[in-house]
mmCIF file of C-alpha atoms and ligand atoms in Angstrom:
data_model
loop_
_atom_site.group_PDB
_atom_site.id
_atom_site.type_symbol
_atom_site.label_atom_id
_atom_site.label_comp_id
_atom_site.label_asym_id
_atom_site.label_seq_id
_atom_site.Cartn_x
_atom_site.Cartn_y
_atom_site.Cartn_z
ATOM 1 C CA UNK A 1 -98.587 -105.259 -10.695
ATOM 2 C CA UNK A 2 -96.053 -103.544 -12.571
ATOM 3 C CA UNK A 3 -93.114 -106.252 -14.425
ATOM 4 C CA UNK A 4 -90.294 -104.503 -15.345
ATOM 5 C CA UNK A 5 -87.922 -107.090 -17.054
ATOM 6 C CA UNK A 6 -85.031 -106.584 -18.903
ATOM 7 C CA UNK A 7 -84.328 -109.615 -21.521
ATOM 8 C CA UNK A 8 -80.582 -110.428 -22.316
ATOM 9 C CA UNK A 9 -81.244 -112.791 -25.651
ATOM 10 C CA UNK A 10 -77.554 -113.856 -26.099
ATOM 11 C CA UNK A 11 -76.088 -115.725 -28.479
ATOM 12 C CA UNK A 12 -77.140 -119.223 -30.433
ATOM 13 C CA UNK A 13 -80.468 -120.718 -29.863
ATOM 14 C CA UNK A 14 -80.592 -116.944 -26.836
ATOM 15 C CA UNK A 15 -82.964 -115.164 -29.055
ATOM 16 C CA UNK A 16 -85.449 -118.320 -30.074
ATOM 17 C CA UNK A 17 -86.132 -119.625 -27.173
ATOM 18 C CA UNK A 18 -86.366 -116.222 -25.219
ATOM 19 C CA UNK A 19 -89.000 -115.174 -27.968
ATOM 20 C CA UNK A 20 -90.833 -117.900 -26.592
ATOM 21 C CA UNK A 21 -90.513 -117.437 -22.731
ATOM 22 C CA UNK A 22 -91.498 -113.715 -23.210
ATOM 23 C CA UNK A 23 -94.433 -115.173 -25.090
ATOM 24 C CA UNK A 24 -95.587 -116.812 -22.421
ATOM 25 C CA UNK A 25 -94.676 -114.233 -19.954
ATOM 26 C CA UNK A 26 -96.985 -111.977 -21.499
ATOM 27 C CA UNK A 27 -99.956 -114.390 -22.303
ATOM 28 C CA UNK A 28 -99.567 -114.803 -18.242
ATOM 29 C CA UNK A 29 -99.262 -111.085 -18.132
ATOM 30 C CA UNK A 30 -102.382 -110.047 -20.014
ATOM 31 C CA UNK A 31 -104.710 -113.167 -18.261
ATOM 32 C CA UNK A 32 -103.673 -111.552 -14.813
ATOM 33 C CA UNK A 33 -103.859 -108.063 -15.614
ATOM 34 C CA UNK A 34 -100.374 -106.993 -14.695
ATOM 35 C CA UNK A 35 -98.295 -104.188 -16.431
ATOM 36 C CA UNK A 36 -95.382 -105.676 -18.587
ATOM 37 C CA UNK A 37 -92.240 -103.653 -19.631
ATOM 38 C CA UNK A 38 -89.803 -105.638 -21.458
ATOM 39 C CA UNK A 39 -86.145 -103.821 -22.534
ATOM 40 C CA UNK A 40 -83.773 -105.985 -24.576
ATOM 41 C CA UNK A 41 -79.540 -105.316 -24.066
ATOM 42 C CA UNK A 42 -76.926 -107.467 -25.563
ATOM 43 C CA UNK A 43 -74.596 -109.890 -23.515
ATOM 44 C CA UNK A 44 -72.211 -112.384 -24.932
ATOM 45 C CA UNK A 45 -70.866 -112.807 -28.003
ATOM 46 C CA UNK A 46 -73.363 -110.550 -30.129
ATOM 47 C CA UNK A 47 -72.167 -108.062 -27.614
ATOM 48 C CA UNK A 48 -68.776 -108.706 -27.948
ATOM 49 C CA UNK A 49 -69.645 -107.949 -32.408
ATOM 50 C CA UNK A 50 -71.758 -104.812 -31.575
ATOM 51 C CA UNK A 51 -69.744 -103.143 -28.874
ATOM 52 C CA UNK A 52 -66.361 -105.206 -27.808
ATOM 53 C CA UNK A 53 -67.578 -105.856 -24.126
ATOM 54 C CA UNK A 54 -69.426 -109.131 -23.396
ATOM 55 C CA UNK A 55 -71.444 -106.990 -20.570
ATOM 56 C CA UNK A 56 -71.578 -104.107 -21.731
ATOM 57 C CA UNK A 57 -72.335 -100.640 -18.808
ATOM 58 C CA UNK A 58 -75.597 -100.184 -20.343
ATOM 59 C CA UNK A 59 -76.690 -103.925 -20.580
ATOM 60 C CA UNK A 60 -75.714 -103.763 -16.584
ATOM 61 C CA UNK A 61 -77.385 -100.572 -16.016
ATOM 62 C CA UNK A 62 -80.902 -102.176 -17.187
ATOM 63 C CA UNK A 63 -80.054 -105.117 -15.351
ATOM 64 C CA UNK A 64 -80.140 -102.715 -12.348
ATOM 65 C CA UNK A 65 -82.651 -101.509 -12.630
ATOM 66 C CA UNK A 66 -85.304 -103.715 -13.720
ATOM 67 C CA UNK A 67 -87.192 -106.365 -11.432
ATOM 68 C CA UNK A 68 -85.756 -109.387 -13.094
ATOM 69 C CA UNK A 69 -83.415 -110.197 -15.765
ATOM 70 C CA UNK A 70 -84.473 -113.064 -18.458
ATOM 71 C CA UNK A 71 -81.428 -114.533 -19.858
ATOM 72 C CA UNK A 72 -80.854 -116.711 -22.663
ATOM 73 C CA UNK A 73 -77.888 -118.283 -23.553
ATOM 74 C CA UNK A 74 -74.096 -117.503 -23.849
ATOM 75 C CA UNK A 75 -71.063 -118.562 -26.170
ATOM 76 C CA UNK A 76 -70.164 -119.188 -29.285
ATOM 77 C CA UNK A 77 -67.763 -121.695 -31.213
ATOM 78 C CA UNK A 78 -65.905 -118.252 -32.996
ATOM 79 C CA UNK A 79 -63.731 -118.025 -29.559
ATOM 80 C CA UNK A 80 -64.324 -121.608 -28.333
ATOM 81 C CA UNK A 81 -61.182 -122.760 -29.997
ATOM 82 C CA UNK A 82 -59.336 -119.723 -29.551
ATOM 83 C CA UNK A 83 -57.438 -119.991 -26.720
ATOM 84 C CA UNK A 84 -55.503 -116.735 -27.760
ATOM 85 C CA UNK A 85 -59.026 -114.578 -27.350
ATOM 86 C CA UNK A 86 -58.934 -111.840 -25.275
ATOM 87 C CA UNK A 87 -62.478 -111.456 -24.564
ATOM 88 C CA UNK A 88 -64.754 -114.563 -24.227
ATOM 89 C CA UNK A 89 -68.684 -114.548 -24.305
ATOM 90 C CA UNK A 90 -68.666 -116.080 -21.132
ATOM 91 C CA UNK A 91 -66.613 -113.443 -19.411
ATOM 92 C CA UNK A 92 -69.994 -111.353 -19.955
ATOM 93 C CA UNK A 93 -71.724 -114.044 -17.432
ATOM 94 C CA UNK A 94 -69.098 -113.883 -15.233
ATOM 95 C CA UNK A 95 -68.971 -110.324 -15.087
ATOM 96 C CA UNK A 96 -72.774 -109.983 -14.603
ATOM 97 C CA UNK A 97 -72.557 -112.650 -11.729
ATOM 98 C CA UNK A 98 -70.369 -110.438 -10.091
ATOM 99 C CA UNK A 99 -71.808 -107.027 -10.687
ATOM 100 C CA UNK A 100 -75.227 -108.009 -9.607
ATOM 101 C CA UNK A 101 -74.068 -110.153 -6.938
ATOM 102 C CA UNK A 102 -75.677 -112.716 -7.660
ATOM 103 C CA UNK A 103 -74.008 -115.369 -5.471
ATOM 104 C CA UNK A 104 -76.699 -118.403 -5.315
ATOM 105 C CA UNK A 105 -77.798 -120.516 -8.413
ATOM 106 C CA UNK A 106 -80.608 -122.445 -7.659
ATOM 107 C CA UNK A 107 -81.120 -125.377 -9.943
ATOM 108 C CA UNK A 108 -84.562 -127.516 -8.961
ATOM 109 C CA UNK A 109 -83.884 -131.134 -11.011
ATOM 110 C CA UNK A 110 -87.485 -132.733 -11.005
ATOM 111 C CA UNK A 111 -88.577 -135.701 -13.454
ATOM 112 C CA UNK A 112 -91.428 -135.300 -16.101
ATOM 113 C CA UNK A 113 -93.245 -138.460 -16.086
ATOM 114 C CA UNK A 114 -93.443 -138.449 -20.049
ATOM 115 C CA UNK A 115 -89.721 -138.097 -20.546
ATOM 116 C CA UNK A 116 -88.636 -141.064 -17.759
ATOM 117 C CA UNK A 117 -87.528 -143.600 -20.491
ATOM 118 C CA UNK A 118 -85.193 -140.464 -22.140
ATOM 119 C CA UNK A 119 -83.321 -140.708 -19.241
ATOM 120 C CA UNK A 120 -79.906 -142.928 -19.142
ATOM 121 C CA UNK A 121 -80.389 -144.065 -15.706
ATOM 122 C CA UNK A 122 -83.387 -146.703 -15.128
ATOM 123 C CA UNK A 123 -86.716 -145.845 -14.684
ATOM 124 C CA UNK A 124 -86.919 -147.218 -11.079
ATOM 125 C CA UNK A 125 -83.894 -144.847 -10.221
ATOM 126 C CA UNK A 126 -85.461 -141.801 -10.592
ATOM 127 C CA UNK A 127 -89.663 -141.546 -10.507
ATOM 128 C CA UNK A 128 -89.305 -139.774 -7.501
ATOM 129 C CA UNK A 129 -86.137 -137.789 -8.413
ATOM 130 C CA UNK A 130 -86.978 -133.966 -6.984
ATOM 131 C CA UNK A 131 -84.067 -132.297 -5.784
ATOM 132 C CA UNK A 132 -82.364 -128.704 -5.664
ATOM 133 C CA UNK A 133 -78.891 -127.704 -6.146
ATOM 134 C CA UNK A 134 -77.497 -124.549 -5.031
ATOM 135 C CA UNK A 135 -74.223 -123.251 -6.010
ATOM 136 C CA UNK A 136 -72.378 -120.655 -4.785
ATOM 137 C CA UNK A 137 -71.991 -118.464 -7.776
ATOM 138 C CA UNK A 138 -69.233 -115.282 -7.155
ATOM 139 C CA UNK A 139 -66.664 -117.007 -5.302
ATOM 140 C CA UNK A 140 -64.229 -120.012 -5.482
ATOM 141 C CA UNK A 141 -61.945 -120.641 -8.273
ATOM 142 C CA UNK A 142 -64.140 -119.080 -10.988
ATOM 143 C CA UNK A 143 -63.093 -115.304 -9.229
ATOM 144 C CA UNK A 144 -60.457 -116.295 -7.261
ATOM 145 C CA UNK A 145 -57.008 -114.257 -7.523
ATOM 146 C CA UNK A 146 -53.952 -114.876 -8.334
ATOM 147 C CA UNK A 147 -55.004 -115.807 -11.478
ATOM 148 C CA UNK A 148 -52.705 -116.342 -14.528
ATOM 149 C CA UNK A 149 -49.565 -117.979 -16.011
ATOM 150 C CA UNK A 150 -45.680 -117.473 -15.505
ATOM 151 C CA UNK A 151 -43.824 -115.136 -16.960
ATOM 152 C CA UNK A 152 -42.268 -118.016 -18.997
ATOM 153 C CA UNK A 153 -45.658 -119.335 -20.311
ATOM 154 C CA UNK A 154 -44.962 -122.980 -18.596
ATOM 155 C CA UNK A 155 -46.764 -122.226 -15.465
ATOM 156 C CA UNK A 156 -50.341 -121.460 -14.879
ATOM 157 C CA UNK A 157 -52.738 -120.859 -11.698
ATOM 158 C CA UNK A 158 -55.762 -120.218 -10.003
ATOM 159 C CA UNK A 159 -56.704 -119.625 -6.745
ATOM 160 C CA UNK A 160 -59.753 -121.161 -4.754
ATOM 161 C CA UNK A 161 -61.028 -118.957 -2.073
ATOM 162 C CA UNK A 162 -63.273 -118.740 0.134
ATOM 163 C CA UNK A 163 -64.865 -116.418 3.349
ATOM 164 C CA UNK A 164 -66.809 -116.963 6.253
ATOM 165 C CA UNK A 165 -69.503 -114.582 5.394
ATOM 166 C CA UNK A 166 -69.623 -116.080 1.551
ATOM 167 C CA UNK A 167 -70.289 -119.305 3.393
ATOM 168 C CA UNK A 168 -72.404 -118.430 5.769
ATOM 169 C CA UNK A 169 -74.975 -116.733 3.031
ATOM 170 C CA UNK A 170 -75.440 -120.071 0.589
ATOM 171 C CA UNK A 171 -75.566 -122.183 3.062
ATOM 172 C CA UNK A 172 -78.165 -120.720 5.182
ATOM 173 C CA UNK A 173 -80.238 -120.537 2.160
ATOM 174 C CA UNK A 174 -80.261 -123.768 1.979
ATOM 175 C CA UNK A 175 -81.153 -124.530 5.214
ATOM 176 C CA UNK A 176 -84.301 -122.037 4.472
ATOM 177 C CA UNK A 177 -85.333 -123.704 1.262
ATOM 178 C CA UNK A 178 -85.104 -127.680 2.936
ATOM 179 C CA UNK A 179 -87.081 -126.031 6.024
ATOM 180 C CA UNK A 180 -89.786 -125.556 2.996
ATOM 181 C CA UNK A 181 -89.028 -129.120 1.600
ATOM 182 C CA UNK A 182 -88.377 -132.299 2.614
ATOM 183 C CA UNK A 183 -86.014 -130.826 5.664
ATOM 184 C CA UNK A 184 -82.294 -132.605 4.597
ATOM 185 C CA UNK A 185 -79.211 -130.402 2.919
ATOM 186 C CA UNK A 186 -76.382 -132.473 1.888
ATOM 187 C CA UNK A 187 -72.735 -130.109 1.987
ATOM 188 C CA UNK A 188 -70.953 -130.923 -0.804
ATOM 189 C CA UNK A 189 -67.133 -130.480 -0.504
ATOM 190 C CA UNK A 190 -63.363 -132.221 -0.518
ATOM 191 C CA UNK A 191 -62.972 -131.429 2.906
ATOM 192 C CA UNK A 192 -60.417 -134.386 3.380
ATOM 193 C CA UNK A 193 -57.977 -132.424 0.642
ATOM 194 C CA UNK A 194 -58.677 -128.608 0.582
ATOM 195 C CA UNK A 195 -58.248 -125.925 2.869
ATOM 196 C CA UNK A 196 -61.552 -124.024 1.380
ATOM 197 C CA UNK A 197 -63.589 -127.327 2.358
ATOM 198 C CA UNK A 198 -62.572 -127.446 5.734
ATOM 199 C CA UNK A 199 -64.018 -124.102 6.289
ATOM 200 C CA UNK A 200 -67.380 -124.614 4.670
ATOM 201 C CA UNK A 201 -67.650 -127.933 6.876
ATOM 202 C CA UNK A 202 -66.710 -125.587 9.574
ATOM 203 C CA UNK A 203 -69.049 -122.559 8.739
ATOM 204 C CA UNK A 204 -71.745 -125.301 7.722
ATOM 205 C CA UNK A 205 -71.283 -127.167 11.196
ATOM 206 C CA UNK A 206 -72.366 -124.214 12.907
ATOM 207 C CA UNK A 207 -75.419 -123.195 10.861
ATOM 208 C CA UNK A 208 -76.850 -127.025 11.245
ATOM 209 C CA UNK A 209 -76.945 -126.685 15.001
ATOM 210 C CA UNK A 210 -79.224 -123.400 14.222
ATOM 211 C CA UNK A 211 -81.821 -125.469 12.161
ATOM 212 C CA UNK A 212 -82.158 -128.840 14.389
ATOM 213 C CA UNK A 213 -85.234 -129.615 12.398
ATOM 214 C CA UNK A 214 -82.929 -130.257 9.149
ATOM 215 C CA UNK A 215 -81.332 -133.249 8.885
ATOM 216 C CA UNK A 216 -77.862 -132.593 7.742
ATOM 217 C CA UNK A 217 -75.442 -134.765 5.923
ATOM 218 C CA UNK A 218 -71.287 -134.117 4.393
ATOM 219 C CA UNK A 219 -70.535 -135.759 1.511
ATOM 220 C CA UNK A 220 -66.774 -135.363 -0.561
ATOM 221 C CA UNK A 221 -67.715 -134.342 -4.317
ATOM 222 C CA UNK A 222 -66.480 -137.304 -5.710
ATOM 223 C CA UNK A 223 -68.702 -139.558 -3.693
ATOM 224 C CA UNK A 224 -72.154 -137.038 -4.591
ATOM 225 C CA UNK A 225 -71.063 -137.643 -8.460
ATOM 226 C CA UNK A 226 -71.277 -141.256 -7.597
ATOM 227 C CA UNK A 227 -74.714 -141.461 -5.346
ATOM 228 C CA UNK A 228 -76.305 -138.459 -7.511
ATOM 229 C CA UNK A 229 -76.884 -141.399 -10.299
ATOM 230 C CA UNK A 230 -77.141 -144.606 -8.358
ATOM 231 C CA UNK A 231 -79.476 -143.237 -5.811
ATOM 232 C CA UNK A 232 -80.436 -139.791 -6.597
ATOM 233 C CA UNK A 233 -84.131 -139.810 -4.941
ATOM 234 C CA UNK A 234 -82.116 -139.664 -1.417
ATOM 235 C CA UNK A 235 -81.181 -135.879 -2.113
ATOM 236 C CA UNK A 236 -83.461 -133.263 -1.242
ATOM 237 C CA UNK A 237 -81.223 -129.608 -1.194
ATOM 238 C CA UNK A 238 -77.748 -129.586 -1.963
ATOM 239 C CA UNK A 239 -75.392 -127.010 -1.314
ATOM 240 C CA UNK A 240 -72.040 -126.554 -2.773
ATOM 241 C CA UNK A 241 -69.271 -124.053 -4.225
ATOM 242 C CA UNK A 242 -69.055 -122.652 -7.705
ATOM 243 C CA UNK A 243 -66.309 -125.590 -9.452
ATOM 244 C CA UNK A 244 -68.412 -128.288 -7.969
ATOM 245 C CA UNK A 245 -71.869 -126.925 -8.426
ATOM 246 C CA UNK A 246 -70.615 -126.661 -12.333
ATOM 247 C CA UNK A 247 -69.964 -130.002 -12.884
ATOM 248 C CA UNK A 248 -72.440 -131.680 -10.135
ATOM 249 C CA UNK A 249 -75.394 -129.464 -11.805
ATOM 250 C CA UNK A 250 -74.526 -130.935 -15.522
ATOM 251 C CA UNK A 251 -74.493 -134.378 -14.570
ATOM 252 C CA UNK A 252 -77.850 -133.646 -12.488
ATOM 253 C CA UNK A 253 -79.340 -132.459 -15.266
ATOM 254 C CA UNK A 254 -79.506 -135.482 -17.391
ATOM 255 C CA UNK A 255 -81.024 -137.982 -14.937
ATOM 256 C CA UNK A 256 -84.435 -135.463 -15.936
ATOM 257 C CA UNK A 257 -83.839 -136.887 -19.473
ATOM 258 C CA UNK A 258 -83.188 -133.837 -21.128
ATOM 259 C CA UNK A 259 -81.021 -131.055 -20.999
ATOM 260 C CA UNK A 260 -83.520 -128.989 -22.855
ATOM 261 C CA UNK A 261 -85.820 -129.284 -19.488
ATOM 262 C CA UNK A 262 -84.303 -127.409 -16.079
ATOM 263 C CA UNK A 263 -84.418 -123.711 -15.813
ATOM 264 C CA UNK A 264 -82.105 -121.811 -12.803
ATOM 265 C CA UNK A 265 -82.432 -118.847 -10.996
ATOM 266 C CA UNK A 266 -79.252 -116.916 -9.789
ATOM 267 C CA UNK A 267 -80.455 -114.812 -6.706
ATOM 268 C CA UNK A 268 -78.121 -112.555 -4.585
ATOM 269 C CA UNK A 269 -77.765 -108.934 -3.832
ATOM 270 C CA UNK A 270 -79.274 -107.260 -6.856
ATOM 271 C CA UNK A 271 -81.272 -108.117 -9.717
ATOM 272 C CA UNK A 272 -81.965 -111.610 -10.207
ATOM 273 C CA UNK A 273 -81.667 -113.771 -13.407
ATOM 274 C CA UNK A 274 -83.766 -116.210 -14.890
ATOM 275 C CA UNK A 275 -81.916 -118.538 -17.241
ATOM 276 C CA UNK A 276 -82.262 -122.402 -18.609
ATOM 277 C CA UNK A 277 -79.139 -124.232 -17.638
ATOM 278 C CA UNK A 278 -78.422 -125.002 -21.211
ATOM 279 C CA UNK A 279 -75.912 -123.636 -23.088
ATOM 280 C CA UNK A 280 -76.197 -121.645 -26.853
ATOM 281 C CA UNK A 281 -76.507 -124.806 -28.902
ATOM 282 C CA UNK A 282 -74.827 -123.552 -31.696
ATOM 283 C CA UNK A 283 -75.780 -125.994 -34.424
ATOM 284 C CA UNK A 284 -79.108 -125.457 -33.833
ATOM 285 C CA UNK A 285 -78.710 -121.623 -33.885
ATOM 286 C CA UNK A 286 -81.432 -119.987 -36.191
ATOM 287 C CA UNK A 287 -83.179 -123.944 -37.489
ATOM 288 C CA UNK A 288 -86.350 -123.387 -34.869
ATOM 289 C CA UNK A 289 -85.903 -126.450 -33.763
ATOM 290 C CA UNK A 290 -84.356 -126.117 -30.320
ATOM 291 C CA UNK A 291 -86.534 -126.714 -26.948
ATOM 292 C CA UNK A 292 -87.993 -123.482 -25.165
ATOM 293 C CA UNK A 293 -88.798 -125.402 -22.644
ATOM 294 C CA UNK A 294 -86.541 -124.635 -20.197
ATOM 295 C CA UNK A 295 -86.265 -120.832 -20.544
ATOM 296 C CA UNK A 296 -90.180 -121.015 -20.416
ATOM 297 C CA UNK A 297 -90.203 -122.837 -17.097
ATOM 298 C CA UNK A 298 -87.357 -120.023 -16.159
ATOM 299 C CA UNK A 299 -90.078 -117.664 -16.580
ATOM 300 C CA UNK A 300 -91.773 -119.623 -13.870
ATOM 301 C CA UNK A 301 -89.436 -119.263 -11.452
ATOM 302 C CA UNK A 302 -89.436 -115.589 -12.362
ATOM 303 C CA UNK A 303 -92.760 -114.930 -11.459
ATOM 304 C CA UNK A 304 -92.298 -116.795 -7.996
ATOM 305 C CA UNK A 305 -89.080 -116.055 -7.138
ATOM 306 C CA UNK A 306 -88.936 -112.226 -8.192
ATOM 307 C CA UNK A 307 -92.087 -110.993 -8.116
ATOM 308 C CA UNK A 308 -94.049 -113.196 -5.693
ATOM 309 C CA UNK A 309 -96.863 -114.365 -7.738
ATOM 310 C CA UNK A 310 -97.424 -118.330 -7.409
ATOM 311 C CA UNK A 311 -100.395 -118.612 -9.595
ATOM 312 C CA UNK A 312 -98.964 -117.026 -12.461
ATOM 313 C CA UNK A 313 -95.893 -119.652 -12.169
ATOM 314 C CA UNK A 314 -98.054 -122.605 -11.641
ATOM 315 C CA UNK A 315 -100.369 -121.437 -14.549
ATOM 316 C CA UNK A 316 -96.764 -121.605 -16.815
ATOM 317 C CA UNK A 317 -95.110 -124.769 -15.154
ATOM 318 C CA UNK A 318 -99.214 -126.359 -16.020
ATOM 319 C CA UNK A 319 -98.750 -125.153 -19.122
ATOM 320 C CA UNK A 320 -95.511 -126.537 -20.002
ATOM 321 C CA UNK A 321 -96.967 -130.069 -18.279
ATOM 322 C CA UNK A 322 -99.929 -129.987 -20.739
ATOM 323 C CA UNK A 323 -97.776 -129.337 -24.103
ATOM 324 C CA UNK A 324 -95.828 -132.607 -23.294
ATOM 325 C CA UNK A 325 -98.760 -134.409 -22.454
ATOM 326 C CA UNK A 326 -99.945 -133.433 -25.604
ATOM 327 C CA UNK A 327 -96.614 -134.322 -27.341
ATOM 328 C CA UNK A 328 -96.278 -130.949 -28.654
ATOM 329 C CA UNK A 329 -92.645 -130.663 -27.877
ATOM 330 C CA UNK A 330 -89.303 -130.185 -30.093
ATOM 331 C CA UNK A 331 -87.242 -133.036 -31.385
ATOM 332 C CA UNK A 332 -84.930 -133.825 -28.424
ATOM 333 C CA UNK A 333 -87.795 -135.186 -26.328
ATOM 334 C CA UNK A 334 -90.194 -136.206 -29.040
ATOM 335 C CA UNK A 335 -91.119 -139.734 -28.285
ATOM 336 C CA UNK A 336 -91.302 -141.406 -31.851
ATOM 337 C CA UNK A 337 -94.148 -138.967 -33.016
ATOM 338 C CA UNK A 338 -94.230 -135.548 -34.758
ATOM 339 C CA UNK A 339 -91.545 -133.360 -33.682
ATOM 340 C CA UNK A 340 -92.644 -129.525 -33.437
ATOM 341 C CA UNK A 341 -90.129 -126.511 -33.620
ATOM 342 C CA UNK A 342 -89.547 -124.324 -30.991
ATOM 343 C CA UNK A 343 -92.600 -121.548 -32.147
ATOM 344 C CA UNK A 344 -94.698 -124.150 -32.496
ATOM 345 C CA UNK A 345 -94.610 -125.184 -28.954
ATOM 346 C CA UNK A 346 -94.526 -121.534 -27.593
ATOM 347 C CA UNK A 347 -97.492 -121.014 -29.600
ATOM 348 C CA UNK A 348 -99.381 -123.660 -28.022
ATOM 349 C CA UNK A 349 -98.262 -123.293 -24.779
ATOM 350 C CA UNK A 350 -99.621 -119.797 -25.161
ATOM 351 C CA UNK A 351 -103.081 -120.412 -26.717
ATOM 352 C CA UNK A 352 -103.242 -122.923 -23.545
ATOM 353 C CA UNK A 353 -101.954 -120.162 -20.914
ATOM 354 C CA UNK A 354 -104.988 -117.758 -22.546
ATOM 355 C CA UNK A 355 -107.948 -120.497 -22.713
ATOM 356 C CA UNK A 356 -107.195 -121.971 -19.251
ATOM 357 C CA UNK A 357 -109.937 -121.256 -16.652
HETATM 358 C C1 IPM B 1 -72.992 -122.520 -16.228
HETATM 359 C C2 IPM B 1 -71.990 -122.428 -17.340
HETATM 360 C C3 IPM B 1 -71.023 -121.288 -17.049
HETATM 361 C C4 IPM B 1 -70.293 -121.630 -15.763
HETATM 362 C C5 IPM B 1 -70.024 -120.969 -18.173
HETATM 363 C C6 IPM B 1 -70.716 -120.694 -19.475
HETATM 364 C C7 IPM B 1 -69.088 -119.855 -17.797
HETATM 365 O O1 IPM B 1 -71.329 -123.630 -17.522
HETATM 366 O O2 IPM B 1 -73.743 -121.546 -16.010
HETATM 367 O O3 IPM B 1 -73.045 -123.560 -15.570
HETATM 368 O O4 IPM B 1 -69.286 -122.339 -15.781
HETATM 369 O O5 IPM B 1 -70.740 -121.172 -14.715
HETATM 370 MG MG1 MG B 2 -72.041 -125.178 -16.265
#
């Protein structure tokens, strides 16, 4: 089959650990026999440097037209504490979001065995941990307009909004992935305060009744924070907007025990994108110690999600399983051992994607 990937580095720790996912994309490439194309563009702040546009036209016109985008990582401390910055790194992933479409990030949180006792929450909490968060990605307050301050400078706003048909799209694919699962979506909102809730109850209540086979519960954000640590094996597909998928998918993302661990795929109308739910790591930028990990398992999803092909996933999720097993892994989730840096565990994870039978 022909791959036709376009790979948007970034900034930070981007370029490292996207080395190593394309590594391993074409070690799965070459043991499968497909056809791999791989263009690079700039996004983010290097973009920002080189050409003054965080997403720049001809970053988005690859992105087009390519079969999947491979994304690394976005921001940098130069405009962190700048609140007088024009342009923002992260303006590029909004921007691309929105061009492409891409209105669902899908965010599977599942436990590796060998990194249980890196987790804060207790090991009987979460052995059985294997959820998936979706979050609506092109709508809510993130795009919503107005947008701005006062005149004056003392006022400042945003706007959440929401349609029907925005709604209706996440959370019907949510309903399709539990139908694959363990058959329960939990709707996320703050239906008892905002107007924007009260429709996606409303929207939602009408989708459940299409999917009787799905158990569906409500829940008010503040009460999923809560239960997503002190009982997070009772969640099987979540569904929320953009704010809340933000902050609920952070805080999901450490009961795994590392950060460093969960890839995402943001699906929607047009190309999608494969990125680790990380951020740029800045301090770590150029050391090779950070963990690939997570962009190499966002290859994964790539290979199932965009083009179709299960085994060559599996063969890279196995892969991944095998290097921690090993204890070849980077110095966040080194357990008291050697730590290795991040080409030594692409390396490996290679040599294991080419020798496996
Ligand atoms: C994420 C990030 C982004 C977001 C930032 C970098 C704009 O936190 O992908 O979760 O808020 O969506
Ligand atoms: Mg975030």
């Amino acid at each position: 089959m022909k791959l036709n990937i376009a790979v948007l580095p970034g900034d930070g720790i981007g370029p490292e650990i996207i080395e190593q996912a394309l590594h391993a994309t074409e070690a799965v490439s070459n043991k499968f026999g497909h056809e791999l194309t791989c263009n690079h563009a700039l996004v983010g702040a290097v973009a920002i440097d080189a050409v003054g546009n965080p997403y720049p036209d001809a970053t988005h016109a690859l992105c087009m037209e390519s079969d999947a985008v491979l994304f690394g990582a976005i921001g940098s401390p130069k405009y962190d504490n700048d609140p007088s910055a024009k342009v923002r790194p992260e303006q590029g992933l909004l921007a691309m979001r929105k061009k492409l479409e891409l209105y669902a990030n899908i965010r599977p949180v599942t436990v590796f065995s060998s990194l249980i006792d890196k987790s804060p929450l207790k090991p009987e909490l979460i052995g059985n941990v294997d959820f998936m968060c979706i979050r609506e990605l092109t709508g809510g307050l993130y795009f919503g307009r107005p947008q701005g301050r006062s005149e004056d400078g003392t006022t400042a706003y945003d706007t959440c909004v929401y349609t029907v048909e925005e709604i209706d799209r996440i959370v019907r694919l949510a309903y399709e992935y539990a139908i694959k699962r363990r058959k329960k979506v939990t709707i996320v909102d703050k239906a008892n305060v905002l107007c924007t809730s009260r429709l996606w109850r409303q929207v939602a209540q009408g989708i459940a009744k299409e999917f009787p086979q799905v158990e569906t519960e409500y829940m008010f954000v503040d009460n999923a924070a809560m239960q997503l640590i002190q009982w997070p094996e009772r969640f099987d597909v979540i569904v929320t907007e953009n704010m809340f998928g933000d902050i609920l998918t952070d805080e999901a993302s450490v009961i795994t025990g590392s950060l460093g661990m969960l890839p995402s795929a943001s699906v929607g109308v047009h190309t999608s994108v494969f990125e680790p739910i990380h951020g740029s790591y800045p301090q770590a930028a150029g050391k090779n110690i950070a963990n690939p990990l997570a962009t190499i398992l966002s290859a994964a999803l790539m290979f199932e999600y965009a083009f179709g092909l299960k085994t060559e996933g599996a063969l890279i999720r196995k892969a991944v399983d095998a290097s921690m097993d090993a204890g070849v892994v980077t110095e966040d989730i080194a357990r008291g051992g050697k730590a290795y840096t991040t080409s030594d565990v692409g390396k490996w994870i290679v040599d294991y994607i080419l020798n496996e039978k």
